[in-house]
Short mmCIF file of N, CA, C and O in Angstrom, two decimals:
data_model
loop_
_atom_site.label_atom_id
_atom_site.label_comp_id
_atom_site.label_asym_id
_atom_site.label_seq_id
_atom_site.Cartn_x
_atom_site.Cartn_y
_atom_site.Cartn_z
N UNK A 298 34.64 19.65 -11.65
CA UNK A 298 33.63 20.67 -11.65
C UNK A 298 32.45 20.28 -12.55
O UNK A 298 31.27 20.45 -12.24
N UNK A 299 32.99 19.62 -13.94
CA UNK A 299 31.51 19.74 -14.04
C UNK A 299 30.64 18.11 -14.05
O UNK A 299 29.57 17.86 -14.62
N UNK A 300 31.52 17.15 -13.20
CA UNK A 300 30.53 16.14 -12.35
C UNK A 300 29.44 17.21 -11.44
O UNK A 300 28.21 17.09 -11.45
N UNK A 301 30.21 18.25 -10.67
CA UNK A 301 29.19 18.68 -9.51
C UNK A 301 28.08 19.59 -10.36
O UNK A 301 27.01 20.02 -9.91
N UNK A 302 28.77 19.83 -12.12
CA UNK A 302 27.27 20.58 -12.34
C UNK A 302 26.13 19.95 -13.07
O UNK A 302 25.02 20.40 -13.35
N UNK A 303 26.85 18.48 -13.36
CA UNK A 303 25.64 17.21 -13.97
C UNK A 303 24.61 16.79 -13.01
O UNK A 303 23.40 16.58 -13.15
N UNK A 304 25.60 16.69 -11.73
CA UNK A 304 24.83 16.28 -10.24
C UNK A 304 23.42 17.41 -9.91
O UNK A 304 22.28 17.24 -9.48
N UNK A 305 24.36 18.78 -10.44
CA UNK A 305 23.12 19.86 -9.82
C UNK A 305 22.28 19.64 -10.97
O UNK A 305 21.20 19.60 -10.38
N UNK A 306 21.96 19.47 -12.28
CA UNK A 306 20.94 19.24 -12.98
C UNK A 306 20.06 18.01 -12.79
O UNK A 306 18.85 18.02 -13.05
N UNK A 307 20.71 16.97 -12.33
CA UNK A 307 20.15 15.79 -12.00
C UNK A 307 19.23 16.21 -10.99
O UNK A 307 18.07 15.82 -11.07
N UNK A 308 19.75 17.28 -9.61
CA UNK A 308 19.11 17.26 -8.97
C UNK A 308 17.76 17.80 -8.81
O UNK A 308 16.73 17.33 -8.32
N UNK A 309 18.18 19.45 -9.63
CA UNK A 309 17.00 19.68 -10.08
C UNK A 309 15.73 19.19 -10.48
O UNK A 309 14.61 19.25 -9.97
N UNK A 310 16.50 18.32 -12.22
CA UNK A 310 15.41 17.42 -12.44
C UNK A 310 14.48 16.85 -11.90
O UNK A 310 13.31 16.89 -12.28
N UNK A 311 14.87 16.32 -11.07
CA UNK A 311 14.35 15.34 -10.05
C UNK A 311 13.62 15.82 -9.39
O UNK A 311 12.51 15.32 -9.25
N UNK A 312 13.97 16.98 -8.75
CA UNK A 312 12.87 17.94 -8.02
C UNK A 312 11.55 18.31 -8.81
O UNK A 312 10.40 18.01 -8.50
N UNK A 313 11.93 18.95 -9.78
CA UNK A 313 10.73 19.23 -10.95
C UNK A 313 10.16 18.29 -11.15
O UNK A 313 8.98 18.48 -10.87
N UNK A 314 10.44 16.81 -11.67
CA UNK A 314 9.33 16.04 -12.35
C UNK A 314 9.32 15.34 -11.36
O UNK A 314 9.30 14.17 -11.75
N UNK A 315 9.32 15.42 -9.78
CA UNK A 315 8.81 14.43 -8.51
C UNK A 315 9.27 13.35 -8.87
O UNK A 315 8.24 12.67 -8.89
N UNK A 316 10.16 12.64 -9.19
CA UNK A 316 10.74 11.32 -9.78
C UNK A 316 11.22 10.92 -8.32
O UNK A 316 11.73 11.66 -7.47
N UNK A 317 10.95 9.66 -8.23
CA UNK A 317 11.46 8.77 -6.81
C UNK A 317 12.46 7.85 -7.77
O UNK A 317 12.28 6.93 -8.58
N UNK A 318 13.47 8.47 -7.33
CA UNK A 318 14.43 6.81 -7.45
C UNK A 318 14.89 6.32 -6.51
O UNK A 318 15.80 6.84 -5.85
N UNK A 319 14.24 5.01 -6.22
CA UNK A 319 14.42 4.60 -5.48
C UNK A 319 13.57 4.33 -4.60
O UNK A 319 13.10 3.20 -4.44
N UNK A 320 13.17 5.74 -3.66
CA UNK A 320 12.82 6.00 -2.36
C UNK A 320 11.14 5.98 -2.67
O UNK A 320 10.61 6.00 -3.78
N UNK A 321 10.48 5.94 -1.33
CA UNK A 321 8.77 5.49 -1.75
C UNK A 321 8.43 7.21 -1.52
O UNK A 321 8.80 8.11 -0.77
N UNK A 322 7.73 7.08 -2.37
CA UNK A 322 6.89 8.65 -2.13
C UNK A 322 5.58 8.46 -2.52
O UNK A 322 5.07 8.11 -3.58
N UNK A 323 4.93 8.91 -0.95
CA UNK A 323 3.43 9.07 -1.07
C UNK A 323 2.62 9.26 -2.11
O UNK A 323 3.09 10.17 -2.79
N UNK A 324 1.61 8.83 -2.56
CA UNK A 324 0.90 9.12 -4.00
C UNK A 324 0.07 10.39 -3.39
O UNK A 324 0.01 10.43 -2.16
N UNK A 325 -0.62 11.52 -4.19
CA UNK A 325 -1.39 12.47 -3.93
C UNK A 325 -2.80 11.89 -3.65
O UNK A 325 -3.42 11.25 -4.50
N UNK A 326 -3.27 12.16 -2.42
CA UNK A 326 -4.58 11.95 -1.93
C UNK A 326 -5.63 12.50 -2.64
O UNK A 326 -6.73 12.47 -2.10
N UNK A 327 -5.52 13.12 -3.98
CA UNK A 327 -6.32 13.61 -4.97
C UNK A 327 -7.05 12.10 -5.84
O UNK A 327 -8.21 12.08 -6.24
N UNK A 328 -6.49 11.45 -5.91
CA UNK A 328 -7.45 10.16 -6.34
C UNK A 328 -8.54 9.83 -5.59
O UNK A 328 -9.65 9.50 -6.00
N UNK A 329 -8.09 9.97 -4.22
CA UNK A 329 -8.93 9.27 -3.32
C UNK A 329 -10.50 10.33 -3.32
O UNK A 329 -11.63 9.98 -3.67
N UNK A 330 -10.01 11.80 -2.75
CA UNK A 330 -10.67 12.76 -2.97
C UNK A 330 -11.31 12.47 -4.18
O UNK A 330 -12.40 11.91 -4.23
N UNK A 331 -10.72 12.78 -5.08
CA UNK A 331 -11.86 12.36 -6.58
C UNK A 331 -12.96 11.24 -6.35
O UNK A 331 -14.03 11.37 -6.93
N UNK A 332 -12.76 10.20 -5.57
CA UNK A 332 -13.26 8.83 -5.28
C UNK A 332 -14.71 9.58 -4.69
O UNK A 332 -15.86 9.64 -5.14
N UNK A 333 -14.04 10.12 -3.42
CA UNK A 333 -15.11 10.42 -2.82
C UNK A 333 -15.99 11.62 -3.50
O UNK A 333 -17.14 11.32 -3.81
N UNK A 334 -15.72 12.41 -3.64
CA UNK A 334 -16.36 13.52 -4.62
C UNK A 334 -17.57 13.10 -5.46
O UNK A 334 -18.73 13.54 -5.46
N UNK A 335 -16.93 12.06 -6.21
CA UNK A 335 -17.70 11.47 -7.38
C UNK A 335 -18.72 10.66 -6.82
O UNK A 335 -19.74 10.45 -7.49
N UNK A 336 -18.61 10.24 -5.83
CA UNK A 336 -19.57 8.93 -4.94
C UNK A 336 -20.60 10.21 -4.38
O UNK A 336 -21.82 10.27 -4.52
N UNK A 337 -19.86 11.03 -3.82
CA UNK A 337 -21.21 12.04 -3.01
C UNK A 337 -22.15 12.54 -4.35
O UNK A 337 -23.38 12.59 -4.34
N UNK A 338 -21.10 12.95 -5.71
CA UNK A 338 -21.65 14.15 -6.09
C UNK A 338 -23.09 13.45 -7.57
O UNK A 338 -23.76 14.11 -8.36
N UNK A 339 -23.02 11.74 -7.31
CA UNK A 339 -24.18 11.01 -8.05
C UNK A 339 -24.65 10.21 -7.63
O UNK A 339 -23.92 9.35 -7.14
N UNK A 340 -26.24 9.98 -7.56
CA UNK A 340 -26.86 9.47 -6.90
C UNK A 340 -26.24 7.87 -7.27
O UNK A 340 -25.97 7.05 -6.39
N UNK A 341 -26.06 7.59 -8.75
CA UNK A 341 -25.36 6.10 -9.14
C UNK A 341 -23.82 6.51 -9.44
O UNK A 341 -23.81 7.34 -10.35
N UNK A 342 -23.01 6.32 -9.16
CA UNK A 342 -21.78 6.11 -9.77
C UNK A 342 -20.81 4.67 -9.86
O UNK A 342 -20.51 3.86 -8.98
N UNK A 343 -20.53 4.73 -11.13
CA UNK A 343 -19.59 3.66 -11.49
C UNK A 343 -18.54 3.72 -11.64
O UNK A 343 -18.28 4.62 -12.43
N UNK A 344 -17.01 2.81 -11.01
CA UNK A 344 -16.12 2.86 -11.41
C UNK A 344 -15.60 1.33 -12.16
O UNK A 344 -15.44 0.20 -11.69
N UNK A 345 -15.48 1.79 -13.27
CA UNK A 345 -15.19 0.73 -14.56
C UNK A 345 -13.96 0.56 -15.58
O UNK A 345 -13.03 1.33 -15.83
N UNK A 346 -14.25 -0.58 -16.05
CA UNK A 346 -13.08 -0.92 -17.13
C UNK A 346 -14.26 -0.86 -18.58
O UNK A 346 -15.24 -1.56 -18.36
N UNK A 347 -14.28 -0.44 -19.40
CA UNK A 347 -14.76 0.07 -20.64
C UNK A 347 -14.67 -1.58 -21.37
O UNK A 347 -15.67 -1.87 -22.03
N UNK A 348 -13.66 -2.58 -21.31
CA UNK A 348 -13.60 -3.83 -21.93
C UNK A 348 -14.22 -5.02 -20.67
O UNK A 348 -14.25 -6.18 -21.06
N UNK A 349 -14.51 -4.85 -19.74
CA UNK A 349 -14.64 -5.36 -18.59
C UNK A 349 -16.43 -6.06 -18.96
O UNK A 349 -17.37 -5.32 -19.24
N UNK A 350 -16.50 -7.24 -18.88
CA UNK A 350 -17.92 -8.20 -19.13
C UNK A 350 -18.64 -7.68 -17.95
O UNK A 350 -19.57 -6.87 -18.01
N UNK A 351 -18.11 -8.24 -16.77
CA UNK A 351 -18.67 -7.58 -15.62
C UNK A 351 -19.13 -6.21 -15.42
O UNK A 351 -20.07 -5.96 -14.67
N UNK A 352 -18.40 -5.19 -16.20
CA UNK A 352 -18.36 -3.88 -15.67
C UNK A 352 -19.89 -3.49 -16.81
O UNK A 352 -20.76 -2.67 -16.52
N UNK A 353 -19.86 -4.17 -17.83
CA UNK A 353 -20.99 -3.77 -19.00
C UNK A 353 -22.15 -4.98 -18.27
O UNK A 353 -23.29 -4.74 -18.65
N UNK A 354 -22.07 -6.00 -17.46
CA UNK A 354 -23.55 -6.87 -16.64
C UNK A 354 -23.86 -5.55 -15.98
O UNK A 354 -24.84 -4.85 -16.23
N UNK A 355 -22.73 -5.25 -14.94
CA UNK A 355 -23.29 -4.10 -13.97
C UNK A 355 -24.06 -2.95 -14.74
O UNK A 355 -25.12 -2.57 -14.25
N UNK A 356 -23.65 -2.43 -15.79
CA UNK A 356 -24.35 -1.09 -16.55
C UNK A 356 -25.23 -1.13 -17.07
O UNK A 356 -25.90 -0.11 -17.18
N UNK A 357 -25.75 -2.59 -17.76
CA UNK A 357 -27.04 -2.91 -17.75
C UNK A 357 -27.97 -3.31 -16.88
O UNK A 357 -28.95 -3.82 -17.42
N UNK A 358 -27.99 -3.25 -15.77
CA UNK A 358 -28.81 -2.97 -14.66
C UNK A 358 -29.25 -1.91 -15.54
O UNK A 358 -30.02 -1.90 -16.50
N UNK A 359 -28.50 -0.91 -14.87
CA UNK A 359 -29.25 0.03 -14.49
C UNK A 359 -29.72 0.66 -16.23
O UNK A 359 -30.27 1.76 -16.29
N UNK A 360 -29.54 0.19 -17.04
CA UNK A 360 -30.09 0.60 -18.52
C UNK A 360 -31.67 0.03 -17.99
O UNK A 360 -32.71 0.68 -18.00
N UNK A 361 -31.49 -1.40 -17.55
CA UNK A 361 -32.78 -1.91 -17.58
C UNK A 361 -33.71 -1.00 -16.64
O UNK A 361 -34.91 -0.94 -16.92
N UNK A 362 -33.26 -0.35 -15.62
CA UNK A 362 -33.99 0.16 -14.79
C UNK A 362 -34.53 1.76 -15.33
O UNK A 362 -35.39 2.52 -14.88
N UNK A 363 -33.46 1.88 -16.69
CA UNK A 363 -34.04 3.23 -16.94
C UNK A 363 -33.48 4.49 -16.28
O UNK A 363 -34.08 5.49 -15.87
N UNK A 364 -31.78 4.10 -16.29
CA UNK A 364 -31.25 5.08 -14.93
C UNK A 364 -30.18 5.34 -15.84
O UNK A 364 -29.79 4.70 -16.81
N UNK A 365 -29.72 6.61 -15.25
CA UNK A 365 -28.36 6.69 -15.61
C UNK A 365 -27.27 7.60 -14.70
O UNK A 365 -27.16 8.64 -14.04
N UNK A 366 -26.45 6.18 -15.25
CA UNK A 366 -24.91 6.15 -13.87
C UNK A 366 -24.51 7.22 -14.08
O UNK A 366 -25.01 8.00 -14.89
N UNK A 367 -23.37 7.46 -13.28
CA UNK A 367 -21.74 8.53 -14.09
C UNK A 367 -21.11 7.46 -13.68
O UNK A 367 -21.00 6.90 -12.59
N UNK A 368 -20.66 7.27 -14.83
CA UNK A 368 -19.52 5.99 -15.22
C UNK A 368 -17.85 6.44 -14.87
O UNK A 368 -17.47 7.60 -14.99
N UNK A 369 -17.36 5.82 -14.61
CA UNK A 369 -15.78 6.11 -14.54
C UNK A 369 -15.14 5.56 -15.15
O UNK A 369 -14.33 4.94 -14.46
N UNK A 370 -14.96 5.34 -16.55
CA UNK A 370 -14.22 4.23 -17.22
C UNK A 370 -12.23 4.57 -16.91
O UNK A 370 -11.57 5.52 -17.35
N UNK A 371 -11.81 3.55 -16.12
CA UNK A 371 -10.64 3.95 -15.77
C UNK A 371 -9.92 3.29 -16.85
O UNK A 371 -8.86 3.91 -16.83
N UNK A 372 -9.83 2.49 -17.71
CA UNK A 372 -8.96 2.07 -18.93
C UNK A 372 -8.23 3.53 -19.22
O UNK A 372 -7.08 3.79 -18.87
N UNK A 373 -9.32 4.62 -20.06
CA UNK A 373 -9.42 5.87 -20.47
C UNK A 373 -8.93 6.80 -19.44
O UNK A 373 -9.11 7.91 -19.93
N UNK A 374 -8.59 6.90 -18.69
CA UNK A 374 -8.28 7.87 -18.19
C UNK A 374 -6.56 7.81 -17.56
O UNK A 374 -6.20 6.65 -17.34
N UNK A 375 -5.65 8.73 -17.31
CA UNK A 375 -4.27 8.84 -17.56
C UNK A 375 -4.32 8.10 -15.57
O UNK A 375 -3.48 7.31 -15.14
N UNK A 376 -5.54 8.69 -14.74
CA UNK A 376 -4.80 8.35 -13.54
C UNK A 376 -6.07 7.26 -13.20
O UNK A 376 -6.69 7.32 -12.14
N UNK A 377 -6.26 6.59 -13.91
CA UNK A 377 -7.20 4.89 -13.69
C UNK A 377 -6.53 4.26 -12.30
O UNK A 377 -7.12 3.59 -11.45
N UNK A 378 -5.33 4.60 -12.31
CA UNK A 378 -4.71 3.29 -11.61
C UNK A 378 -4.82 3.58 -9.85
O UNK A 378 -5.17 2.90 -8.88
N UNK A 379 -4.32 4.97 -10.05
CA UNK A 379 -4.08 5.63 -8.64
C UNK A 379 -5.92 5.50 -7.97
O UNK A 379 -6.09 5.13 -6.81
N UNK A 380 -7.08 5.82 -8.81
CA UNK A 380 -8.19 5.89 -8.74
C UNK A 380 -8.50 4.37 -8.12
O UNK A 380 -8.89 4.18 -6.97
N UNK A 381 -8.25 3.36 -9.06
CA UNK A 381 -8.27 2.14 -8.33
C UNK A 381 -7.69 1.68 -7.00
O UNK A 381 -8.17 1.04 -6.07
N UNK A 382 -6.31 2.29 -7.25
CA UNK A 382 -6.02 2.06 -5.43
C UNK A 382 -6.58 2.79 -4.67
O UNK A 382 -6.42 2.19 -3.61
N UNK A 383 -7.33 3.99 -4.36
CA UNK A 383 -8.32 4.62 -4.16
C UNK A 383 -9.14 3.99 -3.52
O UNK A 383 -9.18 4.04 -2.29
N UNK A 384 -10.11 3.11 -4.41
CA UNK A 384 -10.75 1.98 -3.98
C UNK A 384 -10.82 0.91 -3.09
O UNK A 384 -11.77 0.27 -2.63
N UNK A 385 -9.38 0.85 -2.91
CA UNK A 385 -8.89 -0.63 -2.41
C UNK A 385 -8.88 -0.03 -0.80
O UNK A 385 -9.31 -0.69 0.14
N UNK A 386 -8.21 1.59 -0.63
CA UNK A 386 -8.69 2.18 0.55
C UNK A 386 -10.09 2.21 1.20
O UNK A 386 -10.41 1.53 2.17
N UNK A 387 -10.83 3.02 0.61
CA UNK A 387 -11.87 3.13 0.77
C UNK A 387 -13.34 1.65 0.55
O UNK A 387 -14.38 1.73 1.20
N UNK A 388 -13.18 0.94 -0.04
CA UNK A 388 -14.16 0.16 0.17
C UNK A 388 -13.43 -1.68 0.18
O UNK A 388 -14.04 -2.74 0.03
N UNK A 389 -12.25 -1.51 0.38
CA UNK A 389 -11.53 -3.09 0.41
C UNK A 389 -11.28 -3.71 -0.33
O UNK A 389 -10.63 -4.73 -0.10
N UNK A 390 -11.75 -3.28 -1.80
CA UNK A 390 -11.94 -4.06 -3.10
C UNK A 390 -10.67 -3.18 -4.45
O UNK A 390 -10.61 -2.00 -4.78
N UNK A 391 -10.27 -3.75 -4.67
CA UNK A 391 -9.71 -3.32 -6.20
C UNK A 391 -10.31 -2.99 -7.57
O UNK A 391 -10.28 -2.02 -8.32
N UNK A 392 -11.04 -4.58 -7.60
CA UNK A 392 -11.44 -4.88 -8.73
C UNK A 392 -12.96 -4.09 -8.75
O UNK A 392 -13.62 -3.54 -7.87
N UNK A 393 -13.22 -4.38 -10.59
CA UNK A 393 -14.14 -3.13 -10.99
C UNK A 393 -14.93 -4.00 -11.73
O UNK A 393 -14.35 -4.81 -12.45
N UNK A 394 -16.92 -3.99 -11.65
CA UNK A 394 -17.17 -2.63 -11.06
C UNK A 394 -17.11 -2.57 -9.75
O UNK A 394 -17.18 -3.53 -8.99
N UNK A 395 -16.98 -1.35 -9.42
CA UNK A 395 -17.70 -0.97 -8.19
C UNK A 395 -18.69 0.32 -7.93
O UNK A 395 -18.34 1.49 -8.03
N UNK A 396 -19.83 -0.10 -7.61
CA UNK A 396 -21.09 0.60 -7.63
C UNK A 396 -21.40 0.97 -6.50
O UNK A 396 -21.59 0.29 -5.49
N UNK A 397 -21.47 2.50 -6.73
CA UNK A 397 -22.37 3.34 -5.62
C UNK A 397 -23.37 3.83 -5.66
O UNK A 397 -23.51 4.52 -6.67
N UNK A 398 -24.43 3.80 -4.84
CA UNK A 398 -25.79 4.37 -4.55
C UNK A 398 -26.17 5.70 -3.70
O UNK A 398 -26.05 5.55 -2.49
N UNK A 399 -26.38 6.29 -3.91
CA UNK A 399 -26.46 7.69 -3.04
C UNK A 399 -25.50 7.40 -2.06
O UNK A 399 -25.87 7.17 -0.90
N UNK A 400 -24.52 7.39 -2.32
CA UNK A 400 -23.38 7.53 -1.48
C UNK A 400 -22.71 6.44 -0.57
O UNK A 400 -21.96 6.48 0.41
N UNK A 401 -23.31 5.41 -1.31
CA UNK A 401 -23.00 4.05 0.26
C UNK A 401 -22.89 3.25 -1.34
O UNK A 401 -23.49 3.34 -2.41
N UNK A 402 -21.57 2.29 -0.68
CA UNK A 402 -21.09 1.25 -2.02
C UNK A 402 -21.77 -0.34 -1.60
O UNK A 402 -21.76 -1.12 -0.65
N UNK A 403 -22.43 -0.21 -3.23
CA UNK A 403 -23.43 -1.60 -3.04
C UNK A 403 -22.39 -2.63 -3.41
O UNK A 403 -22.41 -3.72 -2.84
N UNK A 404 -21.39 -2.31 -4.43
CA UNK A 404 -20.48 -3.07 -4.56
C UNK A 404 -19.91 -3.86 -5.93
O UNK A 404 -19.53 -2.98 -6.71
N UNK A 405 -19.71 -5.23 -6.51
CA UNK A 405 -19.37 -5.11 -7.72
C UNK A 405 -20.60 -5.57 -8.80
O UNK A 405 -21.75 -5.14 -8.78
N UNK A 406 -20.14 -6.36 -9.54
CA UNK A 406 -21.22 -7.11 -10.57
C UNK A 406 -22.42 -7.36 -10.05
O UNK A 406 -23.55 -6.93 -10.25
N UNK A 407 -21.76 -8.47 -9.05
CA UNK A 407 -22.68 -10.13 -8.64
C UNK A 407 -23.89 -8.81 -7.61
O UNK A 407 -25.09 -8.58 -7.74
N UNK A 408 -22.91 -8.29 -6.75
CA UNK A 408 -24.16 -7.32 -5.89
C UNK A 408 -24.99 -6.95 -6.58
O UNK A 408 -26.14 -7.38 -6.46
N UNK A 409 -24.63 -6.00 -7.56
CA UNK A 409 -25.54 -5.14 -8.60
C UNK A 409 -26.54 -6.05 -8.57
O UNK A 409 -27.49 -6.03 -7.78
N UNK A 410 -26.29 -7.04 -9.63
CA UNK A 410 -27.38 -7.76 -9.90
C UNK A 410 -28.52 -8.65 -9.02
O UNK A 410 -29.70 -8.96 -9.20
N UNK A 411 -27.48 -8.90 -7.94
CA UNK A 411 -28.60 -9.79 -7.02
C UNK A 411 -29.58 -8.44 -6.34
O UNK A 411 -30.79 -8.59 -6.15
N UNK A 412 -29.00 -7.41 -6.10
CA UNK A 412 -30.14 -6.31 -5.45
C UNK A 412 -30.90 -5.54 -6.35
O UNK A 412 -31.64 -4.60 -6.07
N UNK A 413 -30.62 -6.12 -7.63
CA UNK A 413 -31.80 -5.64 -8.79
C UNK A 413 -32.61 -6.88 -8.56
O UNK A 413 -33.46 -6.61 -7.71
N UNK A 414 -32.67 -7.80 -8.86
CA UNK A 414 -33.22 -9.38 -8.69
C UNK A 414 -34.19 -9.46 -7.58
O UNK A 414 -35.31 -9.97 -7.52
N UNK A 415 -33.38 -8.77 -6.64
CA UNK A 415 -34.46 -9.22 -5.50
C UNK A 415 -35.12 -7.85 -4.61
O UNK A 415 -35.52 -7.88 -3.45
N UNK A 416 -35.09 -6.38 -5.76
CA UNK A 416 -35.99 -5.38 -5.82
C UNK A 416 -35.04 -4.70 -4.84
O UNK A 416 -35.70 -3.72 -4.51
N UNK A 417 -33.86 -4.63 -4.16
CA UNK A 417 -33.34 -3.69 -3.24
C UNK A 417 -32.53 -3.01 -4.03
O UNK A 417 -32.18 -2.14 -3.24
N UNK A 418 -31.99 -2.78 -4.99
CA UNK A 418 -32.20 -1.73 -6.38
C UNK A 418 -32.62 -0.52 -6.08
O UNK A 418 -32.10 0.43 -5.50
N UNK A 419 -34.08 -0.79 -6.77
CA UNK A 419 -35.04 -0.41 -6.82
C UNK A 419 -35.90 0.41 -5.78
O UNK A 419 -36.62 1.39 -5.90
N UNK A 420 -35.62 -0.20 -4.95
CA UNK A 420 -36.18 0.67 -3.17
C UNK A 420 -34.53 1.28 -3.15
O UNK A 420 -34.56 2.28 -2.43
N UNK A 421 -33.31 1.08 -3.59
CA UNK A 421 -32.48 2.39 -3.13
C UNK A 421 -32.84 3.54 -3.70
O UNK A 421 -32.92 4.60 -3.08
N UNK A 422 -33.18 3.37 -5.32
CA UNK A 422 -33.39 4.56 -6.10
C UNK A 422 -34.63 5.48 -6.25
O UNK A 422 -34.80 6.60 -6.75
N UNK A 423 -35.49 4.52 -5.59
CA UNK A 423 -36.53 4.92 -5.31
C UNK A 423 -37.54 4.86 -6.24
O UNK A 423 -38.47 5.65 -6.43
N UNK A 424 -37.27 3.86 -6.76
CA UNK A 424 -38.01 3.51 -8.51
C UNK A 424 -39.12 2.20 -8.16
O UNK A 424 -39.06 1.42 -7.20
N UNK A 425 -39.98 2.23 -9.07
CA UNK A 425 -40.53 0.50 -9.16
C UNK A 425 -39.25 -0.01 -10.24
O UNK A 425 -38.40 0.57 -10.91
N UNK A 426 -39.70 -1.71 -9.95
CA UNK A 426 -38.84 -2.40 -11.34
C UNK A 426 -39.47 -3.65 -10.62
O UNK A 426 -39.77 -3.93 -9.46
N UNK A 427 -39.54 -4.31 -11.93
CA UNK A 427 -40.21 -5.84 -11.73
C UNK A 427 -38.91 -6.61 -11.27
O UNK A 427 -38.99 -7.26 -10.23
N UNK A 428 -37.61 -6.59 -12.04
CA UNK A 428 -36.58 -7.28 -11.31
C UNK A 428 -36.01 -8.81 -11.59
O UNK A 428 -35.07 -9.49 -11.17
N UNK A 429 -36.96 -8.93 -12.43
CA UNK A 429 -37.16 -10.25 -12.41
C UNK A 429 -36.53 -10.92 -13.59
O UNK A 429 -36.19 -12.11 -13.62
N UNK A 430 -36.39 -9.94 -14.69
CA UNK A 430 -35.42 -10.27 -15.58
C UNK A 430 -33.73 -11.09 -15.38
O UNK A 430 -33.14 -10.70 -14.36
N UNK A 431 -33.28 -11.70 -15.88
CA UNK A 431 -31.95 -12.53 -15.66
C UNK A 431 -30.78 -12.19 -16.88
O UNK A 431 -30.63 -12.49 -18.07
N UNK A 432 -30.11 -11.45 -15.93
CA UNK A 432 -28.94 -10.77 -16.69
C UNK A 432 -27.82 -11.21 -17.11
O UNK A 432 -27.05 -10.45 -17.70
#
């Protein structure tokens, strides 16, 4: 009897804190949603690593341009990870940064910078910028 009442707490448990042992269970489509949310709801948005070289080339763009992102620093945050696979749905890529422009993803570092460089930046945001600086 009381194997079957360790079993019923186990089972419980398990129910309450969504624990998979074992078995695959779907992640909540709330990352992804967040993904998109955040992409509609800023004209720049970034999703970043806070220690990331690349992720601080990409953010100085747009310092230089005089703009400012909404950053996503996923290091900092408890669901970074699920947010990143997120990513990997939605635009093919994992790795960070990844930069959006009124709603359409320009993409990571190297993009950023070459479409500041060669003024298509600048015509997304609707800004002048000389461009010409080397980051």
């Amino acid at each position: 009897m009381r194997n079957l009442e360790t079993l019923s707490i186990v089972v419980v448990l398990v129910l309450l804190l969504g624990s998979n042992f074992g078995g695959a269970v779907a992640k909540p489509k709330s990352a992804s949603d967040f993904v998109k949310k955040t992409v509609s709801s800023h004209t720049i948005a970034i999703f970043s690593k806070s220690y990331c070289p690349y992720c601080r080339r990409a953010k100085a763009v747009f310092k230089e341009l005089n703009q400012e992102p909404f950053v996503v620093e996923l290091d900092e945050r408890d669901d970074g990870r699920d947010i990143q696979d997120a990513l990997i749905e939605l635009v093919g890529r994992r790795t960070v940064p990844q930069v959006f422009i009124n709603g359409k993803h320009l993409g990571g570092s190297d993009d950023t910078v070459d479409a500041y460089e060669n003024g298509e930046l600048a015509k997304l945001l609707g800004i002048e910028s000389e461009g010409d600086e080397e980051l």
